[in-house]
Coordinates of C-alpha atoms in Angstrom, one line a residue:
Chain A
M1 CA -30.9 44.4 28.0
S2 CA -30.8 41.1 26.8
I3 CA -27.6 39.3 25.7
P4 CA -28.4 37.9 22.1
Q5 CA -28.4 34.2 21.6
Q6 CA -26.3 33.8 18.5
T7 CA -24.5 30.7 19.8
D8 CA -25.5 29.0 16.9
A9 CA -25.1 31.8 14.2
L10 CA -21.2 32.4 15.0
D11 CA -20.0 28.7 14.6
Q12 CA -21.7 28.8 11.0
A13 CA -20.3 32.0 10.1
P14 CA -17.8 31.3 6.9
S15 CA -14.9 33.0 9.1
T16 CA -14.9 30.6 11.9
A17 CA -15.9 27.0 10.0
G18 CA -13.6 25.2 9.0
C19 CA -10.5 23.2 10.2
R20 CA -7.0 25.2 9.2
V21 CA -4.0 23.0 10.0
P22 CA -0.2 24.5 10.0
Y23 CA 1.6 23.2 6.9
R24 CA 4.5 22.7 9.2
V25 CA 3.1 19.7 10.7
F26 CA 4.2 17.9 7.5
T27 CA 7.4 19.2 7.3
D28 CA 8.8 19.9 10.9
R29 CA 11.4 16.9 12.7
Q30 CA 9.9 18.0 15.8
Y31 CA 6.3 17.0 15.1
Y32 CA 7.4 13.7 13.8
D33 CA 9.0 13.0 17.0
R34 CA 6.5 14.0 19.0
E35 CA 3.8 11.8 16.6
Q36 CA 6.3 8.7 17.6
E37 CA 6.0 9.3 21.0
N38 CA 2.5 10.5 21.6
I39 CA 0.9 8.6 18.8
F40 CA 3.1 5.2 17.6
K41 CA 4.2 4.3 21.5
G42 CA 1.7 6.8 23.2
N43 CA -2.5 5.6 23.6
C44 CA -3.0 3.8 20.2
W45 CA -3.1 0.6 18.6
S46 CA -1.3 0.3 15.7
F47 CA -1.9 -2.4 13.2
V48 CA 1.1 -4.7 12.5
G49 CA -0.5 -7.5 10.2
L50 CA -2.9 -10.5 9.6
E51 CA -3.4 -13.8 11.9
A52 CA -2.9 -15.5 8.4
E53 CA 0.5 -13.9 7.7
V54 CA 1.8 -16.1 10.7
P55 CA -0.5 -19.2 10.7
Q56 CA 1.7 -22.0 11.9
A57 CA 3.4 -22.0 15.4
G58 CA 6.9 -20.3 14.9
D59 CA 5.6 -18.2 11.9
F60 CA 7.0 -14.4 12.5
K61 CA 6.8 -11.2 10.5
S62 CA 9.0 -8.3 10.7
T63 CA 7.2 -4.7 10.8
F64 CA 7.1 -1.4 12.4
V65 CA 4.6 0.6 14.8
G66 CA 5.4 4.1 13.5
E67 CA 9.5 3.8 12.6
T68 CA 10.2 1.2 15.0
P69 CA 11.0 -2.2 14.2
V70 CA 9.0 -5.1 15.6
I71 CA 8.2 -8.6 15.1
L72 CA 4.9 -10.0 15.2
T73 CA 5.4 -13.8 16.4
R74 CA 3.3 -16.9 16.8
D75 CA 4.0 -18.8 19.7
S76 CA 3.7 -22.6 20.2
D77 CA 0.5 -22.2 22.3
G78 CA -1.1 -20.1 19.1
S79 CA -1.1 -16.8 21.1
L80 CA 0.3 -14.0 18.8
H81 CA 3.0 -11.4 20.4
V82 CA 4.9 -8.2 19.2
V83 CA 8.0 -7.0 20.6
V84 CA 10.4 -4.5 19.3
N85 CA 12.6 -5.6 17.1
R86 CA 16.1 -5.0 19.3
C87 CA 18.4 -7.2 21.6
A88 CA 18.1 -6.2 25.4
H89 CA 21.7 -6.4 25.3
R90 CA 23.3 -4.0 23.0
G91 CA 20.7 -3.0 20.8
A92 CA 21.2 -5.2 17.6
L93 CA 18.3 -6.0 15.4
V94 CA 17.5 -9.6 16.8
C95 CA 15.6 -10.8 13.5
R96 CA 16.8 -9.9 10.2
E97 CA 14.3 -11.7 8.2
M98 CA 10.8 -10.2 6.6
R99 CA 9.3 -13.3 7.7
G100 CA 9.9 -16.8 8.5
N101 CA 9.6 -19.6 10.9
R102 CA 11.7 -20.1 14.1
A103 CA 11.4 -21.9 17.5
S104 CA 13.1 -18.9 19.1
L105 CA 14.5 -15.9 18.1
E106 CA 18.3 -15.2 18.7
C107 CA 20.5 -12.6 18.1
V108 CA 23.5 -12.8 15.4
Y109 CA 25.6 -10.4 17.6
H110 CA 26.3 -12.5 20.8
Q111 CA 23.3 -15.0 20.1
W112 CA 21.2 -13.6 23.3
A113 CA 18.1 -16.1 22.5
Y114 CA 14.3 -15.1 23.0
D115 CA 11.8 -17.1 23.4
L116 CA 8.6 -16.3 20.8
K117 CA 7.1 -14.3 23.6
G118 CA 10.3 -11.9 23.6
N119 CA 11.3 -13.7 27.0
L120 CA 15.3 -13.8 27.6
I121 CA 15.9 -17.5 27.8
G122 CA 20.0 -17.8 26.7
V123 CA 23.1 -15.6 27.1
P124 CA 26.4 -17.4 25.8
F125 CA 29.1 -17.1 28.4
R126 CA 26.7 -16.0 31.1
R127 CA 28.8 -17.6 33.6
G128 CA 32.0 -16.8 32.3
L129 CA 34.4 -19.6 30.3
K130 CA 36.9 -21.5 32.3
G131 CA 36.5 -19.0 35.2
Q132 CA 36.7 -15.9 33.3
G133 CA 34.4 -13.0 32.4
G134 CA 30.7 -13.8 32.9
M135 CA 27.9 -11.7 33.8
P136 CA 27.5 -10.0 37.4
G137 CA 26.2 -12.3 40.0
D138 CA 23.0 -10.3 40.1
F139 CA 22.2 -10.8 36.3
D140 CA 18.6 -11.1 36.2
M141 CA 17.3 -12.7 33.0
S142 CA 13.9 -11.9 33.1
Q143 CA 14.9 -8.0 33.6
H144 CA 16.1 -8.1 30.0
N145 CA 14.0 -9.3 27.8
L146 CA 12.4 -7.5 24.5
R147 CA 10.4 -5.2 25.2
Q148 CA 6.8 -6.8 24.6
L149 CA 3.8 -4.6 23.2
R150 CA 0.5 -5.6 24.2
T151 CA -1.0 -7.1 21.2
E152 CA -4.8 -8.1 20.5
S153 CA -6.3 -9.6 17.5
V154 CA -9.6 -8.1 15.9
G155 CA -11.4 -10.2 13.2
G156 CA -7.9 -11.6 12.1
L157 CA -6.3 -8.4 12.1
V158 CA -3.5 -7.6 14.6
F159 CA -2.8 -4.6 16.4
A160 CA -0.2 -3.6 19.0
S161 CA 0.0 -1.0 21.5
F162 CA 2.9 0.5 23.9
S163 CA 0.9 1.5 26.2
E164 CA -0.4 0.1 29.3
T165 CA -3.3 2.1 30.1
V166 CA -4.7 2.5 26.4
E167 CA -8.3 1.2 26.3
S168 CA -8.8 -2.5 25.1
C169 CA -8.2 -2.4 21.4
R170 CA -12.0 -3.0 20.8
D171 CA -12.6 -0.3 22.6
F172 CA -10.2 1.8 20.9
L173 CA -11.4 0.5 17.4
G174 CA -15.2 1.5 18.5
P175 CA -18.4 -0.6 17.1
I176 CA -18.5 1.1 14.3
V177 CA -14.8 0.1 12.9
V178 CA -15.3 -3.4 14.9
E179 CA -18.7 -4.3 12.5
Q180 CA -16.7 -3.6 9.6
I181 CA -13.7 -5.7 10.2
E182 CA -15.8 -8.2 11.0
R183 CA -17.7 -7.7 8.1
I184 CA -14.9 -8.1 5.8
M185 CA -13.1 -11.0 7.6
C186 CA -16.2 -13.0 8.1
K187 CA -14.4 -16.3 7.0
P188 CA -10.8 -17.6 7.1
I189 CA -9.0 -15.7 4.7
T190 CA -5.7 -16.5 2.4
V191 CA -2.8 -13.8 1.7
L192 CA -2.6 -13.1 -2.0
G193 CA 0.6 -11.1 -1.7
D194 CA 2.0 -7.8 -1.0
Q195 CA 2.8 -4.8 -2.5
R196 CA 5.2 -1.8 -1.2
Q197 CA 4.6 1.7 -2.4
R198 CA 7.5 4.5 -0.9
I199 CA 5.6 8.0 -1.1
R200 CA 7.9 10.9 -0.1
G201 CA 5.4 12.9 1.6
N202 CA 4.2 13.1 5.2
W203 CA 2.0 10.4 6.3
K204 CA -0.5 12.6 7.7
L205 CA -1.4 13.4 3.8
Y206 CA -2.3 10.1 3.2
A207 CA -4.3 10.0 6.8
E208 CA -6.2 12.4 5.4
N209 CA -6.3 11.2 1.6
T210 CA -7.9 8.4 2.9
R211 CA -10.6 10.1 4.7
D212 CA -11.7 12.6 2.1
P213 CA -14.5 11.0 -0.3
Y214 CA -14.5 14.4 -1.8
H215 CA -11.3 13.4 -3.7
A216 CA -12.3 10.4 -4.9
S217 CA -14.5 10.9 -8.7
L218 CA -12.1 14.2 -9.1
L219 CA -8.8 12.9 -9.2
H220 CA -9.2 9.5 -9.7
L221 CA -10.4 9.4 -13.4
F222 CA -10.6 5.6 -14.1
H223 CA -13.4 5.5 -11.7
N224 CA -15.6 8.1 -13.5
T225 CA -14.6 6.8 -16.9
F226 CA -16.1 3.2 -16.2
G227 CA -18.8 4.5 -13.6
L228 CA -17.4 2.7 -10.6
Y229 CA -17.6 5.2 -8.4
R230 CA -19.2 8.6 -8.2
S231 CA -20.3 11.8 -6.2
T232 CA -23.8 11.2 -6.7
Q233 CA -23.3 7.9 -5.5
T234 CA -25.2 6.9 -2.8
G235 CA -22.4 6.5 -0.3
K236 CA -21.9 7.7 3.5
A237 CA -18.9 9.1 5.7
L238 CA -19.4 7.9 9.0
M239 CA -17.1 8.3 12.3
D240 CA -16.4 6.4 15.5
A241 CA -17.6 8.1 18.9
N242 CA -14.1 9.7 19.2
K243 CA -13.7 10.4 15.6
R244 CA -10.3 9.2 15.2
H245 CA -11.0 6.6 12.6
S246 CA -13.1 7.1 9.4
L247 CA -15.8 4.7 6.9
L248 CA -16.3 5.6 3.8
Y249 CA -18.6 3.2 1.3
S250 CA -20.6 3.1 -1.5
I251 CA -23.3 1.3 -3.2
A252 CA -22.6 1.1 -7.0
A253 CA -26.1 0.2 -7.8
S254 CA -27.5 3.7 -7.2
N255 CA -25.6 5.0 -10.0
D256 CA -27.6 7.5 -12.0
D257 CA -26.7 8.9 -15.2
A258 CA -28.9 11.7 -15.3
A259 CA -27.8 12.7 -12.4
D260 CA -24.0 12.3 -13.1
K261 CA -24.6 14.8 -16.5
Q262 CA -26.3 17.7 -14.2
A263 CA -23.3 17.1 -11.6
Y264 CA -20.6 17.1 -13.9
G265 CA -21.7 18.5 -17.1
D266 CA -18.7 18.4 -19.8
S267 CA -16.2 18.5 -17.2
R268 CA -12.9 16.1 -17.8
T269 CA -14.2 13.8 -15.0
F270 CA -17.2 12.5 -16.7
D271 CA -17.0 10.5 -20.0
T272 CA -19.3 7.5 -19.7
E273 CA -18.2 6.7 -23.6
F274 CA -15.0 5.3 -22.8
K275 CA -14.9 1.9 -23.2
L276 CA -12.9 -0.5 -22.2
Q277 CA -11.5 -3.2 -24.8
D278 CA -11.3 -6.0 -22.4
M279 CA -14.1 -5.7 -20.1
S280 CA -12.8 -8.4 -18.0
L281 CA -11.1 -6.4 -16.0
L282 CA -14.2 -5.2 -14.5
K283 CA -15.8 -8.5 -14.0
G284 CA -16.6 -9.5 -10.7
R285 CA -19.0 -11.0 -8.1
Q286 CA -21.7 -9.5 -5.4
E287 CA -20.1 -11.2 -2.8
F288 CA -21.7 -9.2 0.2
A289 CA -25.4 -9.1 0.5
D290 CA -25.4 -5.3 1.4
N291 CA -24.4 -4.4 -2.3
V292 CA -21.7 -2.3 -0.9
T293 CA -18.9 -1.6 -3.8
L294 CA -16.5 0.4 -2.2
V295 CA -15.3 0.2 2.0
I296 CA -12.3 2.4 2.6
L297 CA -12.1 2.0 6.6
A298 CA -9.2 4.5 7.6
V299 CA -8.0 3.0 11.2
Y300 CA -6.4 5.7 13.4
P301 CA -3.2 6.0 13.3
N302 CA -1.8 3.4 10.4
L303 CA -4.1 1.0 9.1
V304 CA -6.4 1.2 5.6
L305 CA -8.9 -1.8 5.6
Q306 CA -10.5 -1.9 2.0
Q307 CA -12.8 -3.9 -0.1
I308 CA -13.0 -1.8 -3.7
Q309 CA -15.4 -4.4 -5.8
N310 CA -13.7 -8.3 -5.3
T311 CA -10.2 -6.5 -4.1
L312 CA -9.8 -6.8 0.0
A313 CA -6.4 -5.4 1.0
V314 CA -5.1 -3.7 4.4
R315 CA -2.7 -1.3 3.6
Q316 CA 0.0 0.1 6.7
T317 CA 1.8 3.1 6.8
V318 CA 5.2 3.0 8.3
T319 CA 7.3 6.4 8.2
Y320 CA 10.1 7.1 7.3
G321 CA 10.5 10.6 8.8
P322 CA 8.5 13.9 8.4
D323 CA 8.8 13.7 4.5
E324 CA 8.6 9.6 3.5
F325 CA 6.5 6.7 4.4
E326 CA 6.0 3.4 3.2
L327 CA 2.4 1.9 2.3
V328 CA 2.2 -1.9 2.7
W329 CA -0.3 -3.5 0.7
T330 CA -1.2 -6.9 1.8
H331 CA -4.2 -8.5 -0.4
F332 CA -6.0 -11.0 0.4
G333 CA -9.2 -12.9 -0.5
Y334 CA -10.7 -16.3 1.6
Q335 CA -9.7 -19.6 1.9
D336 CA -12.8 -21.1 0.0
D337 CA -12.7 -18.7 -3.0
D338 CA -12.9 -20.9 -6.2
A339 CA -10.8 -20.7 -9.3
E340 CA -12.9 -18.3 -10.9
M341 CA -12.9 -15.8 -7.7
Q342 CA -9.0 -16.1 -7.1
A343 CA -8.9 -15.1 -10.8
I344 CA -11.2 -12.2 -10.1
R345 CA -9.0 -11.0 -7.5
L346 CA -5.8 -11.1 -9.1
K347 CA -7.1 -9.4 -12.3
Q348 CA -9.3 -6.6 -10.3
A349 CA -5.7 -6.1 -8.4
N350 CA -4.9 -4.0 -11.4
L351 CA -6.9 -1.4 -10.0
I352 CA -5.6 -0.8 -6.7
G353 CA -2.2 -0.4 -5.3
P354 CA 0.7 1.5 -6.7
A355 CA 0.3 0.4 -10.4
G356 CA -3.6 0.8 -9.8
L357 CA -5.8 2.2 -12.5
I358 CA -7.9 4.0 -9.7
S359 CA -5.7 4.5 -7.2
M360 CA -1.9 5.3 -8.4
E361 CA -2.6 9.1 -8.1
D362 CA -3.1 9.0 -4.4
G363 CA 0.9 9.3 -4.4
E364 CA 1.1 11.9 -6.0
A365 CA -1.6 13.5 -4.0
V366 CA 0.6 13.1 -1.4
E367 CA 3.9 14.3 -3.1
I368 CA 2.2 17.3 -5.0
V369 CA 1.7 18.7 -1.4
Q370 CA 4.4 18.0 0.3
N371 CA 6.8 19.6 -2.5
A372 CA 4.4 22.7 -2.2
I373 CA 4.8 23.3 1.5
V374 CA 8.4 22.8 2.0
G375 CA 9.9 25.6 4.0
E376 CA 6.7 27.0 4.6
A377 CA 6.5 28.3 8.5
S378 CA 3.3 29.8 8.8
A379 CA 0.6 28.8 6.4
T380 CA -2.2 26.4 6.9
S381 CA -4.7 24.1 5.0
Y382 CA -8.2 25.1 4.8
I383 CA -10.5 22.1 5.2
A384 CA -14.0 22.7 5.1
M385 CA -16.1 20.9 2.6
G386 CA -19.4 19.4 3.9
G387 CA -19.5 22.4 6.6
G388 CA -16.3 22.3 8.5
R389 CA -17.1 20.3 11.1
A390 CA -16.3 16.9 12.5
E391 CA -19.5 15.0 11.3
D392 CA -20.8 12.1 9.4
A393 CA -22.2 12.6 6.2
D394 CA -25.2 10.5 4.4
H395 CA -23.2 11.5 1.3
L396 CA -19.7 12.2 0.3
V397 CA -19.0 15.6 -0.6
T398 CA -17.8 16.2 2.7
E399 CA -14.2 16.3 4.4
G400 CA -15.5 15.9 7.9
A401 CA -13.5 12.9 8.9
I402 CA -10.4 14.7 8.0
I403 CA -11.4 17.1 10.9
G404 CA -11.8 14.1 13.1
F405 CA -8.4 12.9 12.5
W406 CA -7.1 17.0 13.2
D407 CA -8.9 16.8 16.1
N408 CA -7.5 14.0 17.5
Y409 CA -3.9 14.9 16.1
R410 CA -4.4 18.2 18.1
E411 CA -5.3 16.5 21.2
M412 CA -2.2 13.9 20.9
V413 CA 0.4 16.3 19.3
G414 CA -0.9 19.9 19.3
F415 CA -0.2 22.3 17.0
E416 CA 1.9 24.6 18.8
V417 CA 5.1 22.3 19.3
E418 CA 7.3 24.4 22.2
P419 CA 11.3 24.4 20.7
T420 CA 13.4 22.1 22.9
Chain B
M1 CA 28.1 -27.1 -24.8
G2 CA 28.7 -27.1 -28.6
L3 CA 28.6 -23.8 -31.0
P4 CA 25.2 -23.1 -31.5
T5 CA 23.4 -23.8 -34.7
L6 CA 21.9 -21.4 -37.0
E7 CA 18.5 -21.8 -35.5
Q8 CA 19.6 -21.6 -32.0
M9 CA 21.1 -18.2 -33.3
Q10 CA 18.3 -17.1 -35.0
F11 CA 15.9 -17.8 -31.9
Q12 CA 18.3 -16.2 -30.0
H13 CA 18.6 -13.0 -32.3
A14 CA 15.1 -12.9 -32.8
A15 CA 14.4 -12.8 -28.7
A16 CA 17.1 -10.3 -28.4
Q17 CA 15.8 -7.8 -30.9
V18 CA 11.7 -8.0 -29.5
N19 CA 13.1 -7.1 -26.0
A20 CA 15.1 -4.5 -27.1
L21 CA 12.3 -2.9 -29.6
H22 CA 10.1 -3.8 -26.3
A23 CA 12.3 -1.1 -24.0
E24 CA 12.9 1.1 -26.7
L25 CA 9.1 1.6 -27.6
I26 CA 8.5 2.4 -24.2
D27 CA 11.6 4.4 -23.3
D28 CA 10.8 6.4 -26.1
D29 CA 7.1 6.8 -25.3
R30 CA 5.7 5.2 -28.5
L31 CA 3.4 3.2 -26.0
E32 CA 0.3 2.8 -28.5
E33 CA 2.8 1.0 -30.5
W34 CA 4.0 -1.6 -27.8
P35 CA 0.5 -4.1 -27.6
D36 CA 1.7 -4.8 -30.7
L37 CA 4.5 -6.6 -29.5
F38 CA 2.6 -9.3 -28.2
E39 CA 0.1 -12.0 -29.3
E40 CA -4.0 -11.4 -28.8
N41 CA -3.8 -13.9 -26.4
C42 CA -1.1 -13.0 -24.0
R43 CA 0.0 -12.6 -20.7
Y44 CA 1.8 -9.4 -19.5
S45 CA 2.6 -9.6 -15.6
V46 CA 5.0 -7.1 -13.4
I47 CA 5.3 -8.8 -10.1
S48 CA 7.6 -8.6 -7.1
A49 CA 10.0 -11.4 -6.5
E50 CA 9.1 -11.2 -2.7
N51 CA 5.9 -12.6 -4.1
H52 CA 7.1 -14.5 -7.0
N53 CA 9.4 -16.1 -4.8
R54 CA 6.7 -17.2 -2.3
S55 CA 4.5 -18.7 -4.8
L56 CA 1.8 -15.4 -4.3
N57 CA 0.3 -14.6 -7.5
L58 CA -0.1 -11.3 -6.6
A59 CA 1.4 -8.9 -9.6
A60 CA 1.0 -5.1 -9.5
V61 CA 0.2 -5.0 -12.8
F62 CA -1.8 -8.6 -14.8
C63 CA -3.0 -8.9 -18.1
D64 CA -4.4 -11.4 -20.1
S65 CA -5.1 -10.2 -23.5
R66 CA -3.9 -8.0 -25.7
G67 CA -6.9 -5.6 -25.0
M68 CA -6.1 -5.4 -21.8
L69 CA -2.5 -3.7 -22.7
V70 CA -3.9 -1.3 -24.8
D71 CA -6.8 -0.3 -21.9
R72 CA -3.7 0.3 -19.7
I73 CA -2.2 2.7 -22.4
V74 CA -5.3 4.5 -22.6
S75 CA -5.9 4.8 -18.8
L76 CA -2.6 6.1 -18.6
R77 CA -3.2 8.7 -21.5
R78 CA -6.7 9.7 -20.6
A79 CA -7.2 8.7 -17.1
N80 CA -4.4 8.9 -15.0
I81 CA -2.4 11.3 -13.1
F82 CA 1.1 10.9 -12.0
P83 CA 4.6 12.7 -12.0
A84 CA 6.3 13.8 -15.2
H85 CA 8.6 10.9 -15.9
S86 CA 10.6 8.8 -18.4
Y87 CA 12.3 5.4 -18.2
R88 CA 15.3 4.3 -19.8
H89 CA 16.0 0.4 -19.9
I90 CA 19.1 -1.6 -19.6
L91 CA 19.1 -4.9 -20.9
G92 CA 21.3 -7.9 -20.0
P93 CA 22.0 -10.2 -22.9
T94 CA 19.1 -12.5 -23.5
R95 CA 19.4 -16.1 -23.2
V96 CA 17.5 -19.0 -24.6
K97 CA 16.4 -21.2 -21.6
S98 CA 14.5 -23.6 -24.2
T99 CA 12.5 -24.1 -27.4
S100 CA 9.6 -26.0 -28.2
G101 CA 8.8 -25.9 -31.8
Q102 CA 8.6 -22.3 -32.8
I103 CA 8.3 -21.0 -29.5
V104 CA 11.8 -20.0 -27.1
I105 CA 11.6 -19.2 -23.8
T106 CA 14.2 -16.5 -22.8
Q107 CA 15.5 -14.8 -19.8
T108 CA 16.7 -11.3 -19.7
N109 CA 18.0 -9.1 -16.8
Y110 CA 16.6 -5.5 -16.8
V111 CA 17.1 -2.3 -14.8
V112 CA 14.7 0.7 -15.6
L113 CA 16.4 4.0 -14.7
M114 CA 13.4 7.2 -14.1
T115 CA 14.2 10.6 -14.7
R116 CA 11.5 13.1 -13.1
N117 CA 10.7 16.8 -13.5
D118 CA 13.5 17.4 -11.2
G119 CA 16.2 15.7 -13.9
Q120 CA 17.5 13.4 -11.0
T121 CA 17.7 9.9 -12.5
S122 CA 17.5 7.3 -10.2
I123 CA 17.4 3.4 -10.5
Y124 CA 13.4 2.9 -10.5
N125 CA 13.0 -1.0 -10.9
S126 CA 15.6 -4.2 -11.4
G127 CA 14.9 -7.5 -12.2
K128 CA 14.7 -10.2 -15.0
Y129 CA 12.2 -11.0 -18.0
V130 CA 11.1 -14.2 -18.3
D131 CA 9.1 -14.4 -21.9
E132 CA 7.8 -16.7 -24.0
I133 CA 8.3 -15.4 -27.4
D134 CA 6.4 -17.2 -30.8
V135 CA 9.1 -16.7 -33.4
S136 CA 7.3 -18.4 -36.3
G137 CA 5.9 -15.1 -37.9
A138 CA 7.2 -12.1 -39.8
A139 CA 7.7 -10.5 -36.3
P140 CA 8.2 -12.1 -33.1
R141 CA 5.6 -11.4 -30.8
F142 CA 5.4 -12.3 -26.8
L143 CA 3.0 -14.9 -25.7
S144 CA 3.8 -14.1 -22.2
K145 CA 6.1 -11.2 -20.4
T146 CA 6.8 -11.4 -16.7
A147 CA 9.2 -8.8 -15.3
I148 CA 10.1 -10.4 -11.8
F149 CA 11.3 -7.5 -10.0
D150 CA 14.1 -7.5 -6.7
T151 CA 13.2 -3.7 -6.3
H152 CA 9.6 -4.3 -4.4
L153 CA 9.3 -1.0 -3.4
I154 CA 7.4 0.8 -5.8
D155 CA 8.3 4.9 -6.0
T156 CA 5.1 6.5 -5.7
M157 CA 3.5 5.1 -8.5
M158 CA 3.8 2.5 -11.6
V159 CA 1.9 3.4 -14.8
R160 CA 4.2 2.9 -17.5
P161 CA 4.8 -0.7 -18.4
I162 CA 8.3 -2.1 -17.3

């Protein structure tokens, strides 16, 4: 009797394909705490800012890795450093400003001072005052620095890691991500401003959202209405070798009215009759030779680098518990932008961010899930569009990259958390 | 500082009235009428103090024609998806900062309260308007209106004008 060769058939059976994610990973504090340890403080590189945000020696910016406050600094020798924003003495915030320029970092509580690398350089009354007090004789300044994170810059994007063992940042990102970063960061940039969006949902719902090209033409109706983006456009969904990160891109030149009519019929999501009164909003320039007009590069765990037409931005996720996170959008252009190009970028900024005509829905998409799964102990989602595997696709009707995210999450955090 | 002249009082009154009407049209969801408060070649922007104070021009909303205001409203009605909510503007006194002919520059503090489906009302956005108002016609109109907001966290989304 022969054993049937049925592996393929089994894998493709409807009952086994697809990815199921227990909803409690979005609501249970235990998962959140494990994520802070295993992802944000674990073997990952988190995005902390743009080099262009700290261009001069002494520049600093306060930000977060997960929920942990950190400071990004540029030292007098031009080197970049990321340290935990917590005094080595009794735990006070060392830096209480969002950004600025300083020669050193000084805690206001007892004026312990640190250099821009985070090394302790001053302790008031260290040897006491008039023979009284003072630190113990064996007090060693070098043992009381700010917690220093590994810091690497890739194409002007600065990443930091708590891990001493994680691979280099470039290796963590992988060639596809590095290539996409370098495509956008192809020349010196200038920061145009920030937008901060507070979303009352779990940060991973946004990680799913940015790996999900399936929703784009169905939820974001502004896209369809003005023909900016359609599922019938040429687009691809690719991942790095580890399937942590996701690259979604599309080329507007491939718009095809006939194919759209066939795909959408008369559904509410398709209406090319709708015209803007002021078309200047959509006026832009083809600034990349590859004709790609939309790039959503979702970098595990906390970054999206995007190009939507002529808007360029990074979006950083900061976590505030299982049911709240902040998205910090930092928009930029190039230093050599002429006046018209600057105006185009500022006007097209209407398209993205929390008030973005084509992106404001994402906050609501996260919140309607969070509101619906409250208290749910056992139910799961079902993610299978495109075949239900963490595979690349040369189309945009796929959820493969979401599954890639969850495969990595399962490895780092697990779906079954033991009660503590 | 002496007593205001009649003209100064008229300007102040016109500026305060158009600001009150601006808030009323938004709060009462009469958004289709809102663009009529602006000149054809107007500027309307909603920008965080965080950006404004650094001389960065990136705004949450930036329109440089009345047509763009109309497009925002049409998009809100036809395309955008957002949580059901309403606004309530609380305006401070409008102060005339300067005048040039029939154009007045004013500043007005505001708070926008948001009420969502769950019935809770929260402070959604607070800041100041800096406006340029043409008071020459039958009804005063905004040449420009800039809402500079202190609340640089935008709660979920911003779809209605501030």
